[in-house]
JSON list of C-alpha atoms in Angstrom, two decimals:
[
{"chain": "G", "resi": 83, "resn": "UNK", "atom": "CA", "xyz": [100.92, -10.64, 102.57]},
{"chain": "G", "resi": 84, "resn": "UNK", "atom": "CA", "xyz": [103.46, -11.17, 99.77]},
{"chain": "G", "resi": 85, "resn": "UNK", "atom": "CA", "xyz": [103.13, -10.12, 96.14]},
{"chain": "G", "resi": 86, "resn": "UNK", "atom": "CA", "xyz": [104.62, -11.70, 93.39]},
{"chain": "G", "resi": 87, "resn": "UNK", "atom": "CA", "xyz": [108.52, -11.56, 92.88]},
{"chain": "G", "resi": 88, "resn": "UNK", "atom": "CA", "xyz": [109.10, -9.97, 89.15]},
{"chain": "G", "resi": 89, "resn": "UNK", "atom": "CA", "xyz": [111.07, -12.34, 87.21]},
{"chain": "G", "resi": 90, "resn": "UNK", "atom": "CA", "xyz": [114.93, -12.79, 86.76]},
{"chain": "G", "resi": 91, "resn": "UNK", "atom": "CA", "xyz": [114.99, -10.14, 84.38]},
{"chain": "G", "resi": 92, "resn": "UNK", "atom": "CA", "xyz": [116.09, -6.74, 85.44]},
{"chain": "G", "resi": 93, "resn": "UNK", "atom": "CA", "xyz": [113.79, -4.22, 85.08]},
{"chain": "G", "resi": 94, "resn": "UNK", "atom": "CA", "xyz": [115.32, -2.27, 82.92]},
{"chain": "G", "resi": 95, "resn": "UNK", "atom": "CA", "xyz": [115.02, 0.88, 81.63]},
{"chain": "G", "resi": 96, "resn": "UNK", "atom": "CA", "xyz": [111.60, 1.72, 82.97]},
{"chain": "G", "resi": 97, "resn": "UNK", "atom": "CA", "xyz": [109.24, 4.26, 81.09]},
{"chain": "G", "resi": 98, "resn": "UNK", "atom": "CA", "xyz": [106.28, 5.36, 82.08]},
{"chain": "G", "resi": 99, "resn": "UNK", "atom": "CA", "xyz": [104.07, 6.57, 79.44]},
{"chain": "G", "resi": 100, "resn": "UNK", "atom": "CA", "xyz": [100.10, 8.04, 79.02]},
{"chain": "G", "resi": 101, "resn": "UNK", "atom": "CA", "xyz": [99.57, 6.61, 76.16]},
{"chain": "G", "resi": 102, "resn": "UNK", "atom": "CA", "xyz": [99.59, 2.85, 74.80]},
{"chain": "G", "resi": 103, "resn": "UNK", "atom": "CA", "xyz": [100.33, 3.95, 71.88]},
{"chain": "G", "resi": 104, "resn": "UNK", "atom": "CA", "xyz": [103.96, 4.75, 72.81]},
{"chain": "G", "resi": 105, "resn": "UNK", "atom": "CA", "xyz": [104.22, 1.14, 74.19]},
{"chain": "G", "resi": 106, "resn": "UNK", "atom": "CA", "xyz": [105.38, -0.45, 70.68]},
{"chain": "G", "resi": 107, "resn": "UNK", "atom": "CA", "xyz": [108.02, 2.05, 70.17]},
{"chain": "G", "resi": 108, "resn": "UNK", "atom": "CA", "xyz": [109.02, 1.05, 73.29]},
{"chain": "G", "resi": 109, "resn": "UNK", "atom": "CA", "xyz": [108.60, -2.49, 72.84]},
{"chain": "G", "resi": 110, "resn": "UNK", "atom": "CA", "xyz": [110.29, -2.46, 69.69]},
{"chain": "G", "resi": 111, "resn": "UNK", "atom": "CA", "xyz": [113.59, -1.17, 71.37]},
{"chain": "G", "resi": 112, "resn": "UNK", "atom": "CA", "xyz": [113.74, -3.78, 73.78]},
{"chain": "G", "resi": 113, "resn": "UNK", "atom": "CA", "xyz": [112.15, -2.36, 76.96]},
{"chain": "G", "resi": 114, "resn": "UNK", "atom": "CA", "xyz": [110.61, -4.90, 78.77]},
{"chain": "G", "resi": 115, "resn": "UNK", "atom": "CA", "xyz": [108.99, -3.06, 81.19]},
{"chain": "G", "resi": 116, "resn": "UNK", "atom": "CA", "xyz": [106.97, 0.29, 81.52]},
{"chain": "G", "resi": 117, "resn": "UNK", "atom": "CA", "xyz": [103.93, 1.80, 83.40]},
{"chain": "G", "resi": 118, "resn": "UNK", "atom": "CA", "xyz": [100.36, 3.44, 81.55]},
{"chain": "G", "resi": 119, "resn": "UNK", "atom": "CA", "xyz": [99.88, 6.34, 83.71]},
{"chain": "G", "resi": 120, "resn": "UNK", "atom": "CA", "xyz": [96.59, 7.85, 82.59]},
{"chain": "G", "resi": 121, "resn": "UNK", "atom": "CA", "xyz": [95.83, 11.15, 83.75]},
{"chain": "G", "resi": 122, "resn": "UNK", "atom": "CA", "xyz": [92.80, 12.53, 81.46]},
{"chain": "G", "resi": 123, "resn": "UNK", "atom": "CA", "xyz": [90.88, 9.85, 80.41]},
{"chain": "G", "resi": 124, "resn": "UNK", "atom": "CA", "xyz": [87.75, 7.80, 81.92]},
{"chain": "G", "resi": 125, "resn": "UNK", "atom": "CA", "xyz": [85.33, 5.81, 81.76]},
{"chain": "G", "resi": 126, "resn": "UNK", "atom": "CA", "xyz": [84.85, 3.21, 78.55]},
{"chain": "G", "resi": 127, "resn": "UNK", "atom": "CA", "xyz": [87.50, 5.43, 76.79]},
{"chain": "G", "resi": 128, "resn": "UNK", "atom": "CA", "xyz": [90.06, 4.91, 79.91]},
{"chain": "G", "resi": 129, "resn": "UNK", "atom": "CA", "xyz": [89.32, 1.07, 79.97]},
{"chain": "G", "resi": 130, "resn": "UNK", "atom": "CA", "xyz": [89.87, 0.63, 76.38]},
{"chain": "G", "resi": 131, "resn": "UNK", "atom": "CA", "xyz": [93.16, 2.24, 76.31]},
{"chain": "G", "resi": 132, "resn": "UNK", "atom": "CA", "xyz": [94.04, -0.21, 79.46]},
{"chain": "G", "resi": 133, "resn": "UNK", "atom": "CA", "xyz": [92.67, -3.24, 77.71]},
{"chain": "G", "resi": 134, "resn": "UNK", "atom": "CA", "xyz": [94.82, -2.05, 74.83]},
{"chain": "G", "resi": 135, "resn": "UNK", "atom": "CA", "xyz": [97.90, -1.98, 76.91]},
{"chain": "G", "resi": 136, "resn": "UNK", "atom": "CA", "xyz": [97.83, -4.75, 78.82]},
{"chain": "G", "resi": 137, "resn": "UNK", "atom": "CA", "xyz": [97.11, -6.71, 75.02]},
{"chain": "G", "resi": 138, "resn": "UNK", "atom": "CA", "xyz": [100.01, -4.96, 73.44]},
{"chain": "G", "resi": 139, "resn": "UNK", "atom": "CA", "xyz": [102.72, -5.76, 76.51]},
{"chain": "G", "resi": 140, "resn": "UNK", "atom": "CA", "xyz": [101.30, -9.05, 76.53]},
{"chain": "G", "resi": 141, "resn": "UNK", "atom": "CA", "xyz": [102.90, -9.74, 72.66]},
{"chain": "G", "resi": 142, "resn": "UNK", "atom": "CA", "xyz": [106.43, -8.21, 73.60]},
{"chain": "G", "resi": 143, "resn": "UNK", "atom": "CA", "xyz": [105.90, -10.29, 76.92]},
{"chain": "G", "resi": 144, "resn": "UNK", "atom": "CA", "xyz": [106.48, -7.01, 78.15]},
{"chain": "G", "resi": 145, "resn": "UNK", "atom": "CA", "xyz": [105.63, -5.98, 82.33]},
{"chain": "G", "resi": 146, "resn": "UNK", "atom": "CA", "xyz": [103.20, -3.64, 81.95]},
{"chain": "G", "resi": 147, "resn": "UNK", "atom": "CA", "xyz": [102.43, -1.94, 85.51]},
{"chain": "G", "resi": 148, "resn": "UNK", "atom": "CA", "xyz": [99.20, -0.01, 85.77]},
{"chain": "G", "resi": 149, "resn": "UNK", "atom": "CA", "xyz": [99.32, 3.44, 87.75]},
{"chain": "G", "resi": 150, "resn": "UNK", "atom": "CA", "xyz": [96.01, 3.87, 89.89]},
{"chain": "G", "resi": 151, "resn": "UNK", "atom": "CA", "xyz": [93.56, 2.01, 88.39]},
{"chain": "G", "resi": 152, "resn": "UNK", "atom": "CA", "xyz": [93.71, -0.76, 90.07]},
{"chain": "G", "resi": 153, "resn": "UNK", "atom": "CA", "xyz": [90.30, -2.16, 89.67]},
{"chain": "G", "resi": 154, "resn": "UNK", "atom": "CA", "xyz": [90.88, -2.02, 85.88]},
{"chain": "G", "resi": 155, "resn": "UNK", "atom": "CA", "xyz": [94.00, -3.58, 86.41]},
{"chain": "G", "resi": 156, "resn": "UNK", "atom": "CA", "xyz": [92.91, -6.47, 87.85]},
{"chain": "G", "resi": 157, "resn": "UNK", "atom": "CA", "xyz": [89.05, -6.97, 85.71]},
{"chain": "G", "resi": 158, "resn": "UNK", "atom": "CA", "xyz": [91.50, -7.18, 82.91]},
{"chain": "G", "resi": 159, "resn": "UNK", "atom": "CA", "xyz": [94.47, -9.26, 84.32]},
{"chain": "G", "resi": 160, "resn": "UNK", "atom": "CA", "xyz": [97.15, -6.85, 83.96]},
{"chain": "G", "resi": 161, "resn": "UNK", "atom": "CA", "xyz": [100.87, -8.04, 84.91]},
{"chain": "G", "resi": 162, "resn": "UNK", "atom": "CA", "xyz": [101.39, -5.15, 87.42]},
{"chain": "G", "resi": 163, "resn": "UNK", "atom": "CA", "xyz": [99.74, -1.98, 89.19]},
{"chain": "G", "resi": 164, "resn": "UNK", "atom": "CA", "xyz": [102.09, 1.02, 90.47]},
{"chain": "G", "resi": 165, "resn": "UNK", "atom": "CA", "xyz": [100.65, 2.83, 93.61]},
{"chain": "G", "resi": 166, "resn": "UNK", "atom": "CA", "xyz": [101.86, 5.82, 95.31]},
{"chain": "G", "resi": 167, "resn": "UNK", "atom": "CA", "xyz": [101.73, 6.09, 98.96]},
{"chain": "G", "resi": 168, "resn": "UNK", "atom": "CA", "xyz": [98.12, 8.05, 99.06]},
{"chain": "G", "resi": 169, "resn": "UNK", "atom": "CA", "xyz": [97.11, 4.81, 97.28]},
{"chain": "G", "resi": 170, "resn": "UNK", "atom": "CA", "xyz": [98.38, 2.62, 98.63]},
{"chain": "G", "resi": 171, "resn": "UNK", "atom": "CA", "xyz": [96.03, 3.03, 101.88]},
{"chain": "G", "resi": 172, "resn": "UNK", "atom": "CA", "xyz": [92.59, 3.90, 99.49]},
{"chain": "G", "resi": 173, "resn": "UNK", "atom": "CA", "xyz": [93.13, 0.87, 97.72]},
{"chain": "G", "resi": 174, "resn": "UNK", "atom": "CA", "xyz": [91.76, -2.74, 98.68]},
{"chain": "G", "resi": 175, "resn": "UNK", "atom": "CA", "xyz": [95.51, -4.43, 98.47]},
{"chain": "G", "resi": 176, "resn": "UNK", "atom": "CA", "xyz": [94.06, -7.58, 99.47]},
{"chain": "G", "resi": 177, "resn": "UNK", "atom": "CA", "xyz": [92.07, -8.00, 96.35]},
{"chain": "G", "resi": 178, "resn": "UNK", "atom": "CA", "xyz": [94.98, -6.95, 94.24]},
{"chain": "G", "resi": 179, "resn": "UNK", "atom": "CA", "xyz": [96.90, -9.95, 96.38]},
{"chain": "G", "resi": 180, "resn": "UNK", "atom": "CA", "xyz": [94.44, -12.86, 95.40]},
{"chain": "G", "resi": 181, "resn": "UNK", "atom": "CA", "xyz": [94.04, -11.47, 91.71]},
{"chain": "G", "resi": 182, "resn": "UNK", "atom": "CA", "xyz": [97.74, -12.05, 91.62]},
{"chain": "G", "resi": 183, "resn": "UNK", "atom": "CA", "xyz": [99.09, -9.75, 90.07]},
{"chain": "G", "resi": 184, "resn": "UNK", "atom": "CA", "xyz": [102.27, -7.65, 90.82]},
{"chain": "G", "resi": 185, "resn": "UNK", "atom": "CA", "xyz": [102.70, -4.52, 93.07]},
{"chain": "G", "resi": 186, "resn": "UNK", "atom": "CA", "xyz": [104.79, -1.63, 92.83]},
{"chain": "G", "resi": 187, "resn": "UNK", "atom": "CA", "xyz": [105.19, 1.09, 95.77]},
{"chain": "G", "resi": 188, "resn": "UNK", "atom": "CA", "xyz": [106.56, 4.54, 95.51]},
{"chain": "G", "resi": 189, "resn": "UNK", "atom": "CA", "xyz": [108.38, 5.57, 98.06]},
{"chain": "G", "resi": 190, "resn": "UNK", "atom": "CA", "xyz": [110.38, 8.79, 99.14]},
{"chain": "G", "resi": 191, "resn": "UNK", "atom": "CA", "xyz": [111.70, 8.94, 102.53]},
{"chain": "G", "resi": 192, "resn": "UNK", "atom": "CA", "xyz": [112.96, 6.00, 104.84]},
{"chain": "G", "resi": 193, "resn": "UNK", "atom": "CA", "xyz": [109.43, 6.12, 106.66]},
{"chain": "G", "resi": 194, "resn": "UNK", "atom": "CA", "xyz": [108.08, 5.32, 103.12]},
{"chain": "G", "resi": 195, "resn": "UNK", "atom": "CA", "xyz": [110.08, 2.65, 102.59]},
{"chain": "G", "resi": 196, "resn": "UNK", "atom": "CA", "xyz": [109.12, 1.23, 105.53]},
{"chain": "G", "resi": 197, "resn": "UNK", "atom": "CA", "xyz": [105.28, 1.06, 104.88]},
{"chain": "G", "resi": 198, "resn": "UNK", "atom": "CA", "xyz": [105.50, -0.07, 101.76]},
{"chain": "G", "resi": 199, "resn": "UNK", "atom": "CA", "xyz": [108.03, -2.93, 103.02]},
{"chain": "G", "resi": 200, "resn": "UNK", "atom": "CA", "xyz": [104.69, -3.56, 105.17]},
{"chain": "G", "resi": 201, "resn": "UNK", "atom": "CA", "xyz": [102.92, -4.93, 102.16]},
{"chain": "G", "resi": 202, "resn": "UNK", "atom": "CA", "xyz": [106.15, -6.57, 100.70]},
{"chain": "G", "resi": 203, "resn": "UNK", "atom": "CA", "xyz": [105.51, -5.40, 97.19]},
{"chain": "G", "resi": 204, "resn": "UNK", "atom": "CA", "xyz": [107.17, -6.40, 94.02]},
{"chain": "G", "resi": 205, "resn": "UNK", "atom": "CA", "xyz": [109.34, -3.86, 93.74]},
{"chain": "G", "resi": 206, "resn": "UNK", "atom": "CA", "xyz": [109.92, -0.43, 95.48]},
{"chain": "G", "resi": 207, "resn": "UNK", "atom": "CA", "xyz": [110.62, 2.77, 93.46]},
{"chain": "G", "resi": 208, "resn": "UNK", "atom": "CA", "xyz": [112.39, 5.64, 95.39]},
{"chain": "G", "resi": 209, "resn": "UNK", "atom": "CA", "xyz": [113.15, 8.98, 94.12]},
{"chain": "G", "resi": 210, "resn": "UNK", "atom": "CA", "xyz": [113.55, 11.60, 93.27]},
{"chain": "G", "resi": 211, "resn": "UNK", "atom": "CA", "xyz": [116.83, 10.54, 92.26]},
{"chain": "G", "resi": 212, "resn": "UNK", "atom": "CA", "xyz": [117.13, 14.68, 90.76]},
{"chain": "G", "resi": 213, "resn": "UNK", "atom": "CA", "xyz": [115.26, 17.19, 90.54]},
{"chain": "G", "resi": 214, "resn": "UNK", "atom": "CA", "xyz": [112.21, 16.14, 88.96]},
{"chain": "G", "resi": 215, "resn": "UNK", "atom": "CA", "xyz": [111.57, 17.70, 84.78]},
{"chain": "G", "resi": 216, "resn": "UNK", "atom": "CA", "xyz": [108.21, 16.85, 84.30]},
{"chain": "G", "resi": 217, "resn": "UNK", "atom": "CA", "xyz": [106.42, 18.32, 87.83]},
{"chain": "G", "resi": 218, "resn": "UNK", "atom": "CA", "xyz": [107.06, 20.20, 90.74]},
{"chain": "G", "resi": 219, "resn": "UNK", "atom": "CA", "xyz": [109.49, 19.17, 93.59]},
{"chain": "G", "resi": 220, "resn": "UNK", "atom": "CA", "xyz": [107.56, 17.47, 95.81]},
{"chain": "G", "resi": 221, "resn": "UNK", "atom": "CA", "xyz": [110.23, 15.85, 98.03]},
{"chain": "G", "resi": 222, "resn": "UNK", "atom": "CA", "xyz": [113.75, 17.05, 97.80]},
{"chain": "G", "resi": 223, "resn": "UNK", "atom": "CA", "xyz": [115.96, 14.74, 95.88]},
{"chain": "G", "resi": 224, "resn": "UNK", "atom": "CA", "xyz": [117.59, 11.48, 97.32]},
{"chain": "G", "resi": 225, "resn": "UNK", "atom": "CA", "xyz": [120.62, 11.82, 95.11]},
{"chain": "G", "resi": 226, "resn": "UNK", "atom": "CA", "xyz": [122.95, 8.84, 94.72]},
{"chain": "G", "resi": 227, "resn": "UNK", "atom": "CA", "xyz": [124.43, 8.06, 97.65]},
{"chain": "G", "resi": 228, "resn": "UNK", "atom": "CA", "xyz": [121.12, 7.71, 99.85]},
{"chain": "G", "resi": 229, "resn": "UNK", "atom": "CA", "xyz": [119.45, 5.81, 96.77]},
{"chain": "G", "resi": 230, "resn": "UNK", "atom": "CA", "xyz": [122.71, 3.48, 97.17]},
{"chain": "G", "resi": 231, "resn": "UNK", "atom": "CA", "xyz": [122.02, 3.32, 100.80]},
{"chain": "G", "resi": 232, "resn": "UNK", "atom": "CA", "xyz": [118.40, 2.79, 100.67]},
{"chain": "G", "resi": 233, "resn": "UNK", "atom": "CA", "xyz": [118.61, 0.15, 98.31]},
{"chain": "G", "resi": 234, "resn": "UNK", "atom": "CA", "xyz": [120.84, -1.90, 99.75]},
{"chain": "G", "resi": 235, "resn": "UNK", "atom": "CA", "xyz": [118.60, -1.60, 103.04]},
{"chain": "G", "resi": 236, "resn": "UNK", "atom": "CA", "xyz": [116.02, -3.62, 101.45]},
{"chain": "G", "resi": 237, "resn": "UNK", "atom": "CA", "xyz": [115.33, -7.20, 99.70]},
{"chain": "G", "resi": 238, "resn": "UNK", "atom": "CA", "xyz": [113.55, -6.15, 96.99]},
{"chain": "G", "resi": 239, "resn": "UNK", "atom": "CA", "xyz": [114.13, -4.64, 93.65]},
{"chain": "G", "resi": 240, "resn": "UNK", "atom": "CA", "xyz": [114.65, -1.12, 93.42]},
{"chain": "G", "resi": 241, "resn": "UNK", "atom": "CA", "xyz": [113.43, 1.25, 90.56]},
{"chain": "G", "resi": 242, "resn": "UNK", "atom": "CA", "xyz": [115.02, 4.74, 90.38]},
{"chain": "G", "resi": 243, "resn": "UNK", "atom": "CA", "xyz": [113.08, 7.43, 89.71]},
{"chain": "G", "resi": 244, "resn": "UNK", "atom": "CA", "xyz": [113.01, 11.22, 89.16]},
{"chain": "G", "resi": 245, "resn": "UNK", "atom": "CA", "xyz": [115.02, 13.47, 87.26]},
{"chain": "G", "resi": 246, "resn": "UNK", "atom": "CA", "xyz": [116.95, 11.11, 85.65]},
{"chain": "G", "resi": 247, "resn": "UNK", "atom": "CA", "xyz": [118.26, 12.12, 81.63]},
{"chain": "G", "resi": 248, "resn": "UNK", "atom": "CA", "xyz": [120.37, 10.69, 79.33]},
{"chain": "G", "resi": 249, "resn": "UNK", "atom": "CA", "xyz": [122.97, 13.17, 80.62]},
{"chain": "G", "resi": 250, "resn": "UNK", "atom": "CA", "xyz": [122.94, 11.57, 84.44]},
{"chain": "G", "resi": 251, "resn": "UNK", "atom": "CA", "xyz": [121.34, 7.65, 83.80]},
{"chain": "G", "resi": 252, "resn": "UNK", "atom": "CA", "xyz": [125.30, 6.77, 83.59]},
{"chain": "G", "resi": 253, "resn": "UNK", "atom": "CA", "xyz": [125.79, 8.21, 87.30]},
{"chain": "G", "resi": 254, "resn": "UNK", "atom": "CA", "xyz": [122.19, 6.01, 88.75]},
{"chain": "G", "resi": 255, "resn": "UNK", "atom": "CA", "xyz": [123.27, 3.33, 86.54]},
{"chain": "G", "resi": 256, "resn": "UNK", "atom": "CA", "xyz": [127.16, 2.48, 87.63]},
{"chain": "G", "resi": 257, "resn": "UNK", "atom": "CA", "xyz": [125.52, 2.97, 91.38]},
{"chain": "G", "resi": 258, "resn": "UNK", "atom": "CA", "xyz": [124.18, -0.62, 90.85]},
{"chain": "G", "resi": 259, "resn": "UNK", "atom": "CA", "xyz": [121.46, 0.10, 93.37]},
{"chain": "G", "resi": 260, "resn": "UNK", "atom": "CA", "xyz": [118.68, -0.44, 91.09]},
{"chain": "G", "resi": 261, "resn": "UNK", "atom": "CA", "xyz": [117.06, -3.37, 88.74]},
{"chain": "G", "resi": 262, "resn": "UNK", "atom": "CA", "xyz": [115.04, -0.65, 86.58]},
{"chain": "G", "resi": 263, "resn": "UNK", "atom": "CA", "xyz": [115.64, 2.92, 86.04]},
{"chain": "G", "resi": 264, "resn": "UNK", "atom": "CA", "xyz": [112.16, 5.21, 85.43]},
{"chain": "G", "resi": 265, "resn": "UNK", "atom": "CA", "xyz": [112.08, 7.71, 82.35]},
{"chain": "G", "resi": 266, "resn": "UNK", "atom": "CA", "xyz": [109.67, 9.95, 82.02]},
{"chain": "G", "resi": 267, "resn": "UNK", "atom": "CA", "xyz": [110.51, 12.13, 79.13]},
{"chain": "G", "resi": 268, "resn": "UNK", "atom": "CA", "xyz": [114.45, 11.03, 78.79]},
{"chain": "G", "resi": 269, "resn": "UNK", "atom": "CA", "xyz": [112.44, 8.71, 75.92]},
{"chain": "G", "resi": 270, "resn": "UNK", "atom": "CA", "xyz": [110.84, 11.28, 74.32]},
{"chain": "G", "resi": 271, "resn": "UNK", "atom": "CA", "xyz": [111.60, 13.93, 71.63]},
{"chain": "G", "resi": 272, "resn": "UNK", "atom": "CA", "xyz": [108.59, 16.32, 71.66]},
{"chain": "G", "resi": 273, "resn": "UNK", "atom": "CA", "xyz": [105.36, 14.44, 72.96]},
{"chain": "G", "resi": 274, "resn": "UNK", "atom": "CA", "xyz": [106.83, 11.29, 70.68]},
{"chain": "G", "resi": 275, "resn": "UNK", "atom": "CA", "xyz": [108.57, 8.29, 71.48]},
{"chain": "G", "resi": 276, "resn": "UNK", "atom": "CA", "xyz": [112.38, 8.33, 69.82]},
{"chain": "G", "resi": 277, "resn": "UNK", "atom": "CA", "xyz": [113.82, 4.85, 69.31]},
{"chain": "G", "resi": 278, "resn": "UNK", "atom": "CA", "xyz": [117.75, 6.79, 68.98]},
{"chain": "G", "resi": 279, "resn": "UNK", "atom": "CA", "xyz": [117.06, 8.06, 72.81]},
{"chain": "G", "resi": 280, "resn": "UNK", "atom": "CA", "xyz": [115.53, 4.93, 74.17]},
{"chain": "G", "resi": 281, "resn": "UNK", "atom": "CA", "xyz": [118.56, 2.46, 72.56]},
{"chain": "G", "resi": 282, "resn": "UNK", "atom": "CA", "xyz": [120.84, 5.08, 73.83]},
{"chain": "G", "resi": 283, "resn": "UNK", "atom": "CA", "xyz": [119.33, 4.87, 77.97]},
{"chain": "G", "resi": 284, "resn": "UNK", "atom": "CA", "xyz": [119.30, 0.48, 77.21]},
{"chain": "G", "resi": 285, "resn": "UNK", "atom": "CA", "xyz": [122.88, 1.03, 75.86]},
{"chain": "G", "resi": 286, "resn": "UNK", "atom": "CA", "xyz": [124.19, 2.92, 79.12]},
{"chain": "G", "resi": 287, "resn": "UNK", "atom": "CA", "xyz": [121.88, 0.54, 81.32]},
{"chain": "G", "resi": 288, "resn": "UNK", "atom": "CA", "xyz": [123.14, -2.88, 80.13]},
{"chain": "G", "resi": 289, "resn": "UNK", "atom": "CA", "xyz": [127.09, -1.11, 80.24]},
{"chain": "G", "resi": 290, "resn": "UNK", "atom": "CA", "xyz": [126.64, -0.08, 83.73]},
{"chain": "G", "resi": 291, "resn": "UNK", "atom": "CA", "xyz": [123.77, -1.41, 85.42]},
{"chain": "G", "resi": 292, "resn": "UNK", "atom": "CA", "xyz": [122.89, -4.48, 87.11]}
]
């Protein structure tokens, strides 16, 4: 089992939205990849705003990763699906193999890691890099040096995520452990996307990052 390898790009600054409509925003800005994580939709209504997505990141030739819905994700032909580790064993990974599409793990701990390098994903995102802003602490925070040390345990790309602001990207970003940094709200003012924050987390990424 092998998944596809994303391509030479970095990842970027990564943002991970629950809405498609904050994808052209995005887009717009340059980011060339992000994730649709729907919480409080379903049915028709959820598959439309998939469809939608995947149609959208398709004209930026944008890497759009799916969170959890991975049978949408692959009736539709998305680029990517994002799994956490509760997922990742519910979910028929085989079938997400021969659609061919591109997997992404999370993964907080060093016994994480190690499952998910089990189904030798795409890319692996580990965190929390901080104290997460936008839920509760979950797992206590990796901070830089383990992400550092983590990442350079592995052969894949790396996506840092949790707790990460305009205030701290500079710190994850001149670690050089990671191809794409994860924003949650860093990219938005109110519940709205702002093109001054998101050129401001590229600016610091290209500076400092990989």
């Amino acid at each position: 089992m092998k998944f596809p390898k994303c391509d030479e790009r970095p990842l970027g600054i990564y943002p991970v939205v629950d809405r498609t409509e904050k994808l052209i925003p995005l887009y717009e800005c340059g980011i060339t990849t992000a994730q649709l994580r729907v919480k409080d939709m379903e049915g028709k209504a959820l598959e439309q705003e998939i469809i939608e997505a995947i149609r959208i990141s398709e004209i930026f030739d944008a890497r759009l990763f799916v969170n959890d819905f991975w049978q949408l994700a692959i009736k539709h032909s998305a680029y990517g699906i994002h799994l956490g580790q509760e997922d990742i064993q519910e979910a028929n990974v085989q079938a997400i193999l021969e659609a061919g599409i591109h997997l992404g793990i999370s993964t907080h701990t060093p016994r994480e890691i190690d499952i998910a390098l089990g189904f030798s994903p795409s890319y692996l995102a580990i965190g929390p890099v901080f104290e997460p802003i936008s839920k509760e602490l979950t797992y206590d925070p990796v901070g830089i040096a383990l992400l550092k040390k983590w990442a350079e345990s592995v052969s894949y790309p790396v996506v840092a995520i949790g707790g990460i602001t305009i205030e701290n990207i500079g710190e994850v970003a001149k670690a050089k452990a990671a191809s794409g940094i994860a924003m949650i709200s860093g990219v938005l003012e109110g519940n709205t996307v702002s093109k001054a924050r998101t050129k401001a987390l590229i600016e610091v990424f290209e500076k400092y990052g990989k």
